[in-house]
Each structure stands twice: as structure tokens, then as C-alpha cells.
């Protein structure tokens, strides 16, 4: 899988992590942003070989000359039946076993602690953490810097289940491990009981927001290049105007535009899409984007939602007017800009929504309050899904009865880019399998009547109710 495009728009974040990763007692990092902003892809990039190669010049000694002394474990796949500490134990030592075997073969002079072989019960978080902590101290004595990458740590199956004492225990790891978290919700909102935990005192939040227009164009260009394809500059500009700098929306928009160009005979033409087809494209994207727009809107506070609706109604709001408004509207709009939902034009000093399609979505919400209420009531009967599960569910429902391969699910949900002839790794397939298994369980518990069928070695097929 090609990683070339992943750092686009994230260079400053990677520079910060590259400088911090080998410092003594570094503060951890919370990569915080909306769903489908590329947080998981960013974690995979940090955990891959390209990150160590590119940023080793930022490392302190001896890691700059011996980057193999950095051990990175990717932690994900939270389960209701498994204590979060036990899942950390499983994923940590799965990665450590491979690292241990490689180091034993290539650097036998380094005395590493042996991986444990004792099975841990799914609810025995205390024993699981004891083994991890012993290993971390042993790695520290051996001159190894441990790094843990926690994906979806704000899940109700992960951080929300920890006690205040357990979160404080994570804080006690500071001398031995550098932790990088990917979250969509603030941890203090996920676990109110642990608000006073010292864990928060060493966890600066880094906003994973939309890309700038020039970065978004570069992102699209590199994704196309990975597929040995291209689009006219005017069409790339069209994608950026409609999807903003949101990676997943850009991928959806690019796929829709590519299919439309093929249907009207422009696939190999240097000409841009004729304006007559613009309404069709916008209608298609409004439908493709709707589920994510709903998620972006519903995840905000009541005050933020009202600010978004007001901005949609007025189209633009002047900064001076927002400052003078009751309740300091500028504070709300600035907080929404941090998430990428609102753009601020410094030259004209006005706020506007990031996409005309998002504005249309909000205006429809305003114009049909009864429909919105009905939609909310319907949503209460649907499965209670995380952001990742919602995206996966949306992809399945858009292709009922069809075979969805690992490659296609990876591209549409996890923003993969595969070079021609490449196959997804077993690790990536396992990640998809875990996500599909969780979604299948939610569908069963919600009694929707929908099914996801495994197709051995191929992927999955979604079967609607009835």
C-alpha cells in the first residue's frame, strides 16, 4: 500500500512527533478531529518504516543512528467482552513478538525482555497491565524507546470503561513509553469519572483538521498518480470547492467525478466536466456526503449546531459582527473552524461554511424541521454506531447484494491508496475483519434484519432486510 500521499497537510504534526518521540519523558499526543480525517492512516504512517526513515534526523542519540531501537505497537480493535487493558496487552505483545524475533536475529547483542507466554483472562486488566509495565521497564533498561499508537481510544469500549485509578496508571508510564492517541471526542467528555486524572496533564491535543486548498489539490493529484490517472486542473478545483479539505470527502467526490466522466466519454479527455453536468454531480455528492454531514452536525454541542445553522442561513458572517453578538458568536465559529467545518477568510474577515453542499444540507435541515424530527426518531431505532462503523455501514448499504472486496472497503473507509498490483497486508485485512465483525454484532443487537456475509478470500456481501 502506497503511503506517499498520507503526510499531505500533516507535515507540521509529523515534525512535532518526530522531534518528541525520542525525548526523555515526552508529553503524549492526542490527534483529535472529525471522523474520516485520516487519523488512522496517520497512525499507520507513524508506525511504518517510511516515518523512521524520513524523521530519523530529528531523533536524539542513539536513535538517530540506531532507529531499530524504537519499538512501535499499534493498538486497536476494542471489544465489549474484553477489558481495555487486556486488549492493550494482546496488541502490544503481538507487535512485540515480531520485534523481539527480528532483534534477536539482527541485533543479538541487545538483551531484550522475553515476551510472556501466560494466557490472560479477558476481564483481568490488572494482570495484563502488570505484564506490559514489566516489559516497558525492561525495554527502557535495554535502551529501547517504546511507542504506543492508540486508534479510536475515545470509544465507549476503550477509555470510557477505565476507572480514574486506571487512567492514572497510564500516566505513570511516562518515563517508559510515548503514547499517541487518535480521538473524535474529548476524553474528559467520554469518561467524566476520570476528569481529574493526571493523564490529561501530559496530553496536548493536536487538531487534525481539513487541508488547505493547495494541500487538497496535491492530495487529489497524488491519489490519482498512485492509480496512474489524472484529471484536468479545473475538475480538481471543482472537487476541492465541493469537498473542502476533507480527505474522505475528496475521495468520494473524486470517485463520483471519475465515474461521471467515464459515462459521458471524457475519461481520456483533457477537457474539464461541462457545466451542464454540474447539477448532477452536486446532487450525487449531496447524497454521498449526507451521512457524514449528519455525523459532523450531531457530534457538535447545541450551541455549535445553532451557530452552524445561523451561518448556513446567512451564508457569511462578518468577524466584527460575530464578536459583538450575544454569547460571543465568534468563539463558537472559531471552535468550528478548528474542526474544519467553518472557513475564515482573513482578508475579508468573514466566516463561511467549508462546502456549499454542507450549507445545502443545513438549509434543508432548517426548512424541514418535521422531517428532521422524524429522521431523529428513525435514527433512534437504527444501530448505535461509532464514526468508523457508520462509514462502513454507509458503504455496505450503498452496494446491497454486491461483493465488496478488502481493497474497495480499504479505499472507501480507511482512505487506502493501492498501487497497481499491490495486495492489502494481512494486518490490514484483519483490521477490516474486526471492524466488520463489530458492525455485524451491532446490526444483530439492533435487530435490523440486515446481514453481512463473509465471502472467503474475496471480502463481504451486504444483504438488506427482507
CSV table of C-alpha atoms in Angstrom, one decimal:
chain,number,residue,atom,x,y,z
A,1,UNK,CA,0.0,0.0,0.0
A,2,UNK,CA,1.4,3.4,-1.0
A,3,UNK,CA,2.0,5.8,1.8
A,4,UNK,CA,3.2,8.7,-0.3
A,5,UNK,CA,0.1,10.9,0.0
A,6,UNK,CA,-0.6,10.4,3.7
A,7,UNK,CA,1.5,13.2,5.1
A,8,UNK,CA,-0.1,15.9,2.8
A,9,UNK,CA,-1.3,18.6,5.1
A,10,UNK,CA,0.1,16.9,8.2
A,11,UNK,CA,3.8,17.8,7.9
A,12,UNK,CA,3.8,20.1,11.0
A,13,UNK,CA,2.2,17.3,13.1
A,14,UNK,CA,4.8,14.8,11.9
A,15,UNK,CA,7.6,17.2,12.5
A,16,UNK,CA,6.4,17.6,16.1
A,17,UNK,CA,6.1,13.9,16.7
A,18,UNK,CA,9.5,13.3,15.0
A,19,UNK,CA,11.1,15.7,17.5
A,20,UNK,CA,9.2,14.4,20.5
A,21,UNK,CA,9.4,10.7,20.0
A,22,UNK,CA,12.9,10.2,21.4
A,23,UNK,CA,13.0,12.9,24.0
A,24,UNK,CA,13.2,11.8,27.6
A,25,UNK,CA,9.7,11.9,29.3
A,26,UNK,CA,7.9,13.5,26.4
A,27,UNK,CA,4.3,14.6,26.7
A,28,UNK,CA,1.9,12.2,24.8
A,29,UNK,CA,-0.1,13.4,21.8
A,30,UNK,CA,-3.9,13.4,21.2
A,31,UNK,CA,-4.6,13.6,17.5
A,32,UNK,CA,-8.1,14.9,17.6
A,33,UNK,CA,-10.6,15.6,14.8
A,34,UNK,CA,-13.8,14.7,13.0
A,35,UNK,CA,-14.4,11.2,11.6
A,36,UNK,CA,-12.7,10.2,8.4
A,37,UNK,CA,-10.0,12.9,8.6
A,38,UNK,CA,-7.2,10.4,8.1
A,39,UNK,CA,-6.2,9.9,11.8
A,40,UNK,CA,-5.9,6.1,11.4
A,41,UNK,CA,-3.9,6.5,8.2
A,42,UNK,CA,-1.6,8.9,10.0
A,43,UNK,CA,-1.1,6.4,12.9
A,44,UNK,CA,-0.2,3.7,10.3
A,45,UNK,CA,2.3,6.0,8.7
A,46,UNK,CA,3.9,6.7,12.0
A,47,UNK,CA,4.1,3.0,12.7
A,48,UNK,CA,5.6,2.2,9.3
A,49,UNK,CA,9.2,2.2,8.0
A,50,UNK,CA,8.8,5.5,6.0
A,51,UNK,CA,8.3,7.6,9.1
A,52,UNK,CA,11.5,6.3,10.8
A,53,UNK,CA,13.5,6.8,7.6
A,54,UNK,CA,12.3,10.3,7.0
A,55,UNK,CA,12.4,11.7,10.5
A,56,UNK,CA,15.4,9.9,12.0
A,57,UNK,CA,17.4,13.1,11.6
A,58,UNK,CA,15.1,14.6,14.2
A,59,UNK,CA,15.8,11.8,16.7
A,60,UNK,CA,18.1,12.2,19.7
A,61,UNK,CA,21.1,9.9,20.1
A,62,UNK,CA,21.4,7.0,19.9
A,63,UNK,CA,18.1,6.6,18.0
A,64,UNK,CA,19.2,8.8,15.0
A,65,UNK,CA,21.9,6.3,14.2
A,66,UNK,CA,20.1,3.2,15.5
A,67,UNK,CA,16.4,3.7,14.7
A,68,UNK,CA,15.8,0.0,15.3
A,69,UNK,CA,15.9,0.9,19.0
A,70,UNK,CA,12.4,2.3,18.5
A,71,UNK,CA,9.6,-0.2,19.1
A,72,UNK,CA,6.1,0.8,17.9
A,73,UNK,CA,2.9,-1.0,18.7
A,74,UNK,CA,-0.4,-0.2,17.0
A,75,UNK,CA,-3.3,-0.7,19.5
A,76,UNK,CA,-6.9,-1.0,18.1
A,77,UNK,CA,-9.9,-3.3,18.0
A,78,UNK,CA,-11.8,-2.7,21.3
A,79,UNK,CA,-14.4,-5.3,22.4
A,80,UNK,CA,-17.2,-5.2,24.8
A,81,UNK,CA,-16.2,-8.5,26.3
A,82,UNK,CA,-12.5,-7.7,26.7
A,83,UNK,CA,-11.1,-5.2,29.3
A,84,UNK,CA,-9.3,-2.4,27.5
A,85,UNK,CA,-6.1,-3.2,29.4
A,86,UNK,CA,-6.3,-6.8,28.2
A,87,UNK,CA,-6.7,-5.6,24.6
A,88,UNK,CA,-3.7,-3.4,25.0
A,89,UNK,CA,-1.8,-6.4,26.3
A,90,UNK,CA,-2.8,-8.5,23.3
A,91,UNK,CA,-2.0,-6.0,20.6
A,92,UNK,CA,1.2,-4.8,22.4
A,93,UNK,CA,2.7,-8.3,22.7
A,94,UNK,CA,1.5,-9.3,19.2
A,95,UNK,CA,3.7,-6.5,17.9
A,96,UNK,CA,6.4,-7.1,20.4
A,97,UNK,CA,6.8,-10.8,19.5
A,98,UNK,CA,7.6,-9.8,15.9
A,99,UNK,CA,10.0,-7.1,17.1
A,100,UNK,CA,11.7,-9.5,19.5
A,101,UNK,CA,12.2,-12.1,16.8
A,102,UNK,CA,13.7,-9.5,14.4
A,103,UNK,CA,16.0,-8.1,17.0
A,104,UNK,CA,17.2,-11.5,18.1
A,105,UNK,CA,18.2,-12.3,14.5
A,106,UNK,CA,19.7,-8.9,13.6
A,107,UNK,CA,20.9,-7.4,16.9
A,108,UNK,CA,21.5,-10.3,19.4
A,109,UNK,CA,23.9,-8.1,21.4
A,110,UNK,CA,20.8,-6.2,22.8
A,111,UNK,CA,19.3,-8.0,25.8
A,112,UNK,CA,15.6,-7.7,25.4
A,113,UNK,CA,13.0,-9.0,27.9
A,114,UNK,CA,11.3,-12.1,26.7
A,115,UNK,CA,7.6,-12.0,25.6
A,116,UNK,CA,5.2,-13.5,28.2
A,117,UNK,CA,3.6,-16.9,27.4
A,118,UNK,CA,0.9,-16.9,30.1
A,119,UNK,CA,-2.7,-16.5,28.9
A,120,UNK,CA,-4.7,-13.7,30.4
A,121,UNK,CA,-8.4,-13.8,31.1
A,122,UNK,CA,-10.4,-11.3,29.1
A,123,UNK,CA,-11.5,-9.4,32.3
A,124,UNK,CA,-8.1,-9.4,34.1
A,125,UNK,CA,-6.9,-5.9,33.3
A,126,UNK,CA,-4.7,-5.8,36.4
A,127,UNK,CA,-2.6,-8.8,35.4
A,128,UNK,CA,-2.4,-7.6,31.8
A,129,UNK,CA,-1.1,-4.2,32.8
A,130,UNK,CA,1.4,-5.7,35.1
A,131,UNK,CA,3.0,-7.7,32.3
A,132,UNK,CA,3.0,-4.6,30.0
A,133,UNK,CA,4.7,-2.5,32.7
A,134,UNK,CA,7.4,-5.1,33.4
A,135,UNK,CA,8.1,-5.2,29.6
A,136,UNK,CA,8.3,-1.4,29.3
A,137,UNK,CA,10.8,-1.1,32.1
A,138,UNK,CA,12.8,-3.9,30.6
A,139,UNK,CA,12.9,-2.1,27.2
A,140,UNK,CA,13.9,1.1,28.9
A,141,UNK,CA,16.9,-0.7,30.6
A,142,UNK,CA,17.9,-2.1,27.2
A,143,UNK,CA,17.9,1.4,25.6
A,144,UNK,CA,14.7,0.8,23.6
A,145,UNK,CA,12.1,3.6,23.2
A,146,UNK,CA,8.6,2.1,23.2
A,147,UNK,CA,5.8,3.9,21.3
A,148,UNK,CA,2.1,3.0,21.5
A,149,UNK,CA,-0.4,4.2,18.9
A,150,UNK,CA,-4.0,4.0,20.2
A,151,UNK,CA,-6.7,4.1,17.5
A,152,UNK,CA,-10.3,5.1,18.4
A,153,UNK,CA,-9.2,5.4,22.1
A,154,UNK,CA,-12.3,7.6,22.8
A,155,UNK,CA,-14.5,4.6,22.0
A,156,UNK,CA,-17.1,3.6,24.6
A,157,UNK,CA,-15.4,0.2,24.6
A,158,UNK,CA,-12.0,1.7,25.5
A,159,UNK,CA,-11.3,4.8,27.5
A,160,UNK,CA,-14.9,5.2,28.8
A,161,UNK,CA,-14.5,1.9,30.7
A,162,UNK,CA,-11.4,2.8,32.6
A,163,UNK,CA,-11.6,3.9,36.3
A,164,UNK,CA,-9.9,7.1,37.5
A,165,UNK,CA,-7.2,4.9,39.1
A,166,UNK,CA,-6.6,3.0,35.8
A,167,UNK,CA,-6.2,6.3,33.8
A,168,UNK,CA,-3.7,7.5,36.4
A,169,UNK,CA,-1.9,4.2,35.8
A,170,UNK,CA,-1.5,5.2,32.2
A,171,UNK,CA,0.0,8.5,33.3
A,172,UNK,CA,2.6,6.6,35.3
A,173,UNK,CA,4.0,5.1,32.1
A,174,UNK,CA,5.5,8.5,31.1
A,175,UNK,CA,9.2,7.5,31.7
A,176,UNK,CA,8.9,4.4,29.6
A,177,UNK,CA,6.6,5.0,26.6
A,178,UNK,CA,5.5,7.7,24.2
A,179,UNK,CA,1.7,7.4,23.5
A,180,UNK,CA,-0.1,8.8,20.5
A,181,UNK,CA,-3.9,8.7,20.6
A,182,UNK,CA,-6.5,9.2,17.8
A,183,UNK,CA,-9.8,10.6,19.1
A,184,UNK,CA,-13.0,12.2,17.8
A,185,UNK,CA,-14.4,13.1,21.2
A,186,UNK,CA,-12.7,14.8,24.1
A,187,UNK,CA,-11.6,12.2,26.6
A,188,UNK,CA,-12.9,14.3,29.5
A,189,UNK,CA,-16.4,14.1,27.9
A,190,UNK,CA,-16.1,10.3,27.3
A,191,UNK,CA,-15.1,9.5,30.9
A,192,UNK,CA,-16.3,12.1,33.3
A,193,UNK,CA,-15.3,10.0,36.3
A,194,UNK,CA,-11.6,10.3,35.3
A,195,UNK,CA,-11.7,14.1,34.7
A,196,UNK,CA,-9.2,14.7,37.5
A,197,UNK,CA,-6.7,12.1,36.2
A,198,UNK,CA,-3.1,13.2,35.8
A,199,UNK,CA,-3.3,11.5,32.4
A,200,UNK,CA,-4.7,14.8,31.0
A,201,UNK,CA,-1.9,16.9,32.3
A,202,UNK,CA,0.5,15.3,29.8
A,203,UNK,CA,-1.8,15.0,26.8
A,204,UNK,CA,-1.7,18.1,24.5
A,205,UNK,CA,-4.5,17.9,21.9
A,206,UNK,CA,-3.4,18.3,18.3
A,207,UNK,CA,-6.2,19.3,15.8
A,208,UNK,CA,-6.4,17.0,12.8
A,209,UNK,CA,-8.4,19.4,10.6
A,210,UNK,CA,-9.1,19.9,6.9
A,211,UNK,CA,-6.3,20.5,4.4
A,212,UNK,CA,-5.7,23.9,2.9
A,213,UNK,CA,-6.9,24.3,-0.8
A,214,UNK,CA,-3.3,23.8,-2.1
A,215,UNK,CA,-2.8,20.8,0.1
A,216,UNK,CA,-6.2,19.3,-1.0
A,217,UNK,CA,-5.2,19.7,-4.7
A,218,UNK,CA,-1.9,18.0,-4.0
A,219,UNK,CA,-3.7,15.2,-2.1
A,220,UNK,CA,-6.0,14.6,-5.1
A,221,UNK,CA,-3.2,14.7,-7.5
A,222,UNK,CA,-1.1,12.1,-5.6
A,223,UNK,CA,-4.1,9.8,-5.2
A,224,UNK,CA,-4.7,9.9,-8.9
A,225,UNK,CA,-1.0,9.4,-9.6
A,226,UNK,CA,-1.0,6.2,-7.5
A,227,UNK,CA,-3.6,4.9,-9.9
A,228,UNK,CA,-1.8,6.1,-12.9
A,229,UNK,CA,-4.6,8.6,-13.6
A,230,UNK,CA,-5.2,12.3,-13.9
A,231,UNK,CA,-7.9,14.9,-14.0
A,232,UNK,CA,-7.9,18.4,-15.6
A,233,UNK,CA,-7.0,21.2,-13.1
A,234,UNK,CA,-10.5,22.7,-13.4
A,235,UNK,CA,-12.0,19.4,-12.3
A,236,UNK,CA,-9.6,19.1,-9.3
A,237,UNK,CA,-10.6,22.7,-8.3
A,238,UNK,CA,-14.2,21.6,-8.6
A,239,UNK,CA,-13.6,18.7,-6.2
A,240,UNK,CA,-11.9,20.9,-3.7
A,241,UNK,CA,-14.7,23.5,-3.8
A,242,UNK,CA,-17.3,20.9,-3.1
A,243,UNK,CA,-15.5,18.6,-0.6
A,244,UNK,CA,-13.2,21.2,1.1
A,245,UNK,CA,-10.0,19.8,2.5
A,246,UNK,CA,-11.6,16.6,4.0
A,247,UNK,CA,-9.7,13.5,2.7
A,248,UNK,CA,-12.5,11.1,2.7
A,249,UNK,CA,-15.0,13.5,1.1
A,250,UNK,CA,-12.3,14.2,-1.6
A,251,UNK,CA,-12.0,10.5,-2.3
A,252,UNK,CA,-15.8,10.1,-2.6
A,253,UNK,CA,-16.0,13.2,-4.8
A,254,UNK,CA,-13.2,12.0,-7.0
A,255,UNK,CA,-14.7,8.6,-7.5
A,256,UNK,CA,-18.1,10.2,-8.4
A,257,UNK,CA,-16.5,12.6,-10.9
A,258,UNK,CA,-14.4,9.9,-12.4
A,259,UNK,CA,-17.4,7.7,-13.0
A,260,UNK,CA,-19.4,10.6,-14.5
A,261,UNK,CA,-16.6,11.5,-16.9
A,262,UNK,CA,-16.4,7.8,-18.0
A,263,UNK,CA,-20.2,7.7,-18.6
A,264,UNK,CA,-20.1,10.8,-20.8
A,265,UNK,CA,-17.0,9.8,-22.7
A,266,UNK,CA,-14.4,12.1,-21.1
A,267,UNK,CA,-12.3,9.5,-19.3
A,268,UNK,CA,-9.3,10.1,-21.5
A,269,UNK,CA,-10.0,13.6,-22.5
A,270,UNK,CA,-8.1,16.7,-21.3
A,271,UNK,CA,-11.3,18.7,-21.2
A,272,UNK,CA,-13.0,19.5,-17.9
A,273,UNK,CA,-16.5,18.4,-17.0
A,274,UNK,CA,-19.1,20.6,-18.9
A,275,UNK,CA,-21.0,23.0,-16.6
A,276,UNK,CA,-24.3,21.3,-17.7
A,277,UNK,CA,-23.3,18.2,-15.6
A,278,UNK,CA,-22.5,20.2,-12.5
A,279,UNK,CA,-26.0,19.9,-11.0
A,280,UNK,CA,-25.9,16.1,-11.5
A,281,UNK,CA,-22.5,15.9,-9.8
A,282,UNK,CA,-23.7,18.1,-6.9
A,283,UNK,CA,-26.8,16.0,-6.4
A,284,UNK,CA,-24.8,12.8,-6.4
A,285,UNK,CA,-22.3,14.2,-3.9
A,286,UNK,CA,-25.0,15.6,-1.6
A,287,UNK,CA,-26.3,12.1,-1.3
A,288,UNK,CA,-22.9,10.5,-0.9
A,289,UNK,CA,-21.9,13.1,1.8
A,290,UNK,CA,-25.2,13.1,3.7
A,291,UNK,CA,-24.3,10.5,6.3
A,292,UNK,CA,-21.0,12.1,7.2
A,293,UNK,CA,-22.6,15.6,7.3
A,294,UNK,CA,-25.2,14.3,9.7
A,295,UNK,CA,-22.4,12.8,11.9
A,296,UNK,CA,-20.4,16.1,11.8
A,297,UNK,CA,-23.5,18.1,12.8
A,298,UNK,CA,-24.8,15.8,15.5
A,299,UNK,CA,-21.4,15.4,17.2
A,300,UNK,CA,-21.3,19.2,17.9
A,301,UNK,CA,-22.7,20.9,21.0
A,302,UNK,CA,-26.1,22.5,20.9
A,303,UNK,CA,-24.6,25.9,20.8
A,304,UNK,CA,-22.2,24.9,17.9
A,305,UNK,CA,-25.1,23.4,16.0
A,306,UNK,CA,-27.1,26.6,16.3
A,307,UNK,CA,-24.1,28.6,15.1
A,308,UNK,CA,-23.8,26.4,12.1
A,309,UNK,CA,-27.5,26.8,11.2
A,310,UNK,CA,-27.2,30.5,11.6
A,311,UNK,CA,-24.2,30.7,9.3
A,312,UNK,CA,-26.0,28.5,6.7
A,313,UNK,CA,-29.0,30.8,6.8
A,314,UNK,CA,-26.8,34.0,6.3
A,315,UNK,CA,-24.1,32.4,4.1
A,316,UNK,CA,-21.4,34.6,5.6
A,317,UNK,CA,-20.9,36.4,9.0
A,318,UNK,CA,-18.5,39.3,9.5
A,319,UNK,CA,-16.0,38.8,12.3
A,320,UNK,CA,-16.8,42.1,13.9
A,321,UNK,CA,-20.5,41.3,13.9
A,322,UNK,CA,-19.8,37.9,15.4
A,323,UNK,CA,-17.6,39.4,18.2
A,324,UNK,CA,-20.4,41.9,19.1
A,325,UNK,CA,-23.2,39.2,19.0
A,326,UNK,CA,-24.7,37.9,22.2
A,327,UNK,CA,-22.8,35.0,23.5
A,328,UNK,CA,-19.7,35.8,21.5
A,329,UNK,CA,-20.6,34.0,18.3
A,330,UNK,CA,-17.0,34.4,17.1
A,331,UNK,CA,-15.9,31.9,19.8
A,332,UNK,CA,-18.3,29.3,18.6
A,333,UNK,CA,-17.3,29.9,14.9
A,334,UNK,CA,-13.6,29.7,15.7
A,335,UNK,CA,-14.1,26.4,17.6
A,336,UNK,CA,-15.9,25.1,14.5
A,337,UNK,CA,-13.1,26.3,12.3
A,338,UNK,CA,-10.7,24.2,14.3
A,339,UNK,CA,-12.7,21.1,13.1
A,340,UNK,CA,-12.7,22.4,9.5
A,341,UNK,CA,-16.5,22.9,9.3
A,342,UNK,CA,-16.1,26.7,9.0
A,343,UNK,CA,-13.6,28.6,7.0
A,344,UNK,CA,-12.4,32.1,8.0
A,345,UNK,CA,-11.3,34.5,5.2
A,346,UNK,CA,-8.7,36.7,6.9
A,347,UNK,CA,-8.7,39.2,4.0
A,348,UNK,CA,-12.4,39.9,4.1
A,349,UNK,CA,-12.8,39.0,7.8
A,350,UNK,CA,-15.8,36.7,7.2
A,351,UNK,CA,-16.8,33.2,8.3
A,352,UNK,CA,-18.4,30.8,5.8
A,353,UNK,CA,-19.2,27.0,5.8
A,354,UNK,CA,-16.4,24.8,4.3
A,355,UNK,CA,-18.6,23.5,1.4
A,356,UNK,CA,-21.7,24.7,-0.4
A,357,UNK,CA,-23.0,21.1,-0.1
A,358,UNK,CA,-22.8,21.3,3.7
A,359,UNK,CA,-24.6,24.6,3.6
A,360,UNK,CA,-27.4,23.0,1.4
A,361,UNK,CA,-27.6,20.1,3.9
A,362,UNK,CA,-28.1,22.6,6.8
A,363,UNK,CA,-30.6,24.7,4.9
A,364,UNK,CA,-32.6,21.5,4.3
A,365,UNK,CA,-32.5,20.8,8.0
A,366,UNK,CA,-33.8,24.3,8.7
A,367,UNK,CA,-36.6,24.0,6.0
A,368,UNK,CA,-37.9,20.7,7.2
A,369,UNK,CA,-38.0,20.6,11.0
A,370,UNK,CA,-40.7,17.9,11.0
A,371,UNK,CA,-38.6,15.7,8.7
A,372,UNK,CA,-35.6,16.3,10.8
A,373,UNK,CA,-37.5,15.3,13.9
A,374,UNK,CA,-38.7,12.2,12.1
A,375,UNK,CA,-35.2,11.4,11.0
A,376,UNK,CA,-34.0,11.7,14.5
A,377,UNK,CA,-36.7,9.3,15.7
A,378,UNK,CA,-35.7,6.9,12.9
A,379,UNK,CA,-32.1,7.2,13.9
A,380,UNK,CA,-33.0,6.1,17.4
A,381,UNK,CA,-34.2,2.7,16.0
A,382,UNK,CA,-31.0,2.3,14.0
A,383,UNK,CA,-27.8,0.7,15.3
A,384,UNK,CA,-25.8,2.9,17.7
A,385,UNK,CA,-22.6,3.1,15.6
A,386,UNK,CA,-19.2,4.8,16.0
A,387,UNK,CA,-17.9,7.1,13.3
A,388,UNK,CA,-15.9,4.3,11.6
A,389,UNK,CA,-18.8,1.9,11.8
A,390,UNK,CA,-21.2,4.5,10.4
A,391,UNK,CA,-18.9,4.9,7.4
A,392,UNK,CA,-18.6,1.2,6.9
A,393,UNK,CA,-22.4,0.8,7.2
A,394,UNK,CA,-22.9,3.5,4.7
A,395,UNK,CA,-20.6,1.8,2.1
A,396,UNK,CA,-22.4,-1.5,2.6
A,397,UNK,CA,-25.9,-0.1,2.2
A,398,UNK,CA,-24.9,1.8,-1.0
A,399,UNK,CA,-24.0,-1.6,-2.6
A,400,UNK,CA,-26.6,-4.1,-1.5
A,401,UNK,CA,-26.0,-7.7,-2.8
A,402,UNK,CA,-22.7,-6.8,-4.4
A,403,UNK,CA,-19.3,-8.2,-3.5
A,404,UNK,CA,-17.2,-5.6,-1.6
A,405,UNK,CA,-13.5,-6.6,-1.6
A,406,UNK,CA,-11.0,-5.8,1.0
A,407,UNK,CA,-9.3,-3.3,-1.4
A,408,UNK,CA,-12.5,-1.4,-2.0
A,409,UNK,CA,-13.5,-1.3,1.6
A,410,UNK,CA,-10.0,-0.1,2.5
A,411,UNK,CA,-10.1,2.7,-0.1
A,412,UNK,CA,-13.6,3.9,0.8
A,413,UNK,CA,-13.5,3.6,4.6
A,414,UNK,CA,-9.8,3.8,5.6
A,415,UNK,CA,-8.6,6.0,2.7
A,416,UNK,CA,-6.1,3.5,1.4
A,417,UNK,CA,-4.3,4.0,-1.9
A,418,UNK,CA,-3.1,0.8,-3.5
A,419,UNK,CA,-0.5,0.9,-6.3
A,420,UNK,CA,-1.3,-1.3,-9.3
A,421,UNK,CA,-0.7,-5.0,-8.4
A,422,UNK,CA,-0.5,-4.4,-4.7
A,423,UNK,CA,-2.4,-6.5,-2.2
A,424,UNK,CA,-3.5,-5.4,1.2
A,425,UNK,CA,-1.4,-6.8,4.0
A,426,UNK,CA,-2.8,-9.5,6.4
A,427,UNK,CA,-2.7,-6.8,9.1
A,428,UNK,CA,-4.9,-4.5,7.1
A,429,UNK,CA,-7.3,-7.4,6.3
A,430,UNK,CA,-7.5,-8.2,10.0
A,431,UNK,CA,-8.4,-4.6,10.8
A,432,UNK,CA,-11.2,-4.7,8.3
A,433,UNK,CA,-12.4,-8.1,9.6
A,434,UNK,CA,-12.5,-6.7,13.2
A,435,UNK,CA,-14.5,-3.6,12.1
A,436,UNK,CA,-16.9,-5.7,10.1
A,437,UNK,CA,-17.4,-8.1,13.0
A,438,UNK,CA,-18.3,-5.3,15.3
A,439,UNK,CA,-20.7,-3.8,12.8
A,440,UNK,CA,-22.3,-7.2,12.3
A,441,UNK,CA,-22.8,-7.5,16.0
A,442,UNK,CA,-24.4,-4.1,16.3
A,443,UNK,CA,-26.8,-5.0,13.5
A,444,UNK,CA,-27.7,-8.2,15.2
A,445,UNK,CA,-28.3,-6.5,18.6
A,446,UNK,CA,-30.4,-3.7,16.9
A,447,UNK,CA,-32.5,-6.4,15.1
A,448,UNK,CA,-32.4,-4.5,11.8
A,449,UNK,CA,-32.8,-7.7,9.8
A,450,UNK,CA,-29.7,-6.8,7.7
A,451,UNK,CA,-26.8,-9.3,7.3
A,452,UNK,CA,-23.1,-9.1,6.3
A,453,UNK,CA,-21.9,-12.3,4.7
A,454,UNK,CA,-18.3,-13.4,4.6
A,455,UNK,CA,-17.0,-14.4,1.2
A,456,UNK,CA,-13.8,-16.3,1.8
A,457,UNK,CA,-10.7,-14.7,0.3
A,458,UNK,CA,-12.9,-12.1,-1.5
A,459,UNK,CA,-14.5,-9.8,1.0
A,460,UNK,CA,-18.1,-9.3,2.1
A,461,UNK,CA,-21.7,-9.0,0.8
A,462,UNK,CA,-24.4,-6.9,2.4
A,463,UNK,CA,-27.9,-8.3,2.4
A,464,UNK,CA,-30.7,-5.8,3.3
A,465,UNK,CA,-33.6,-6.7,5.5
A,466,UNK,CA,-36.3,-8.8,3.8
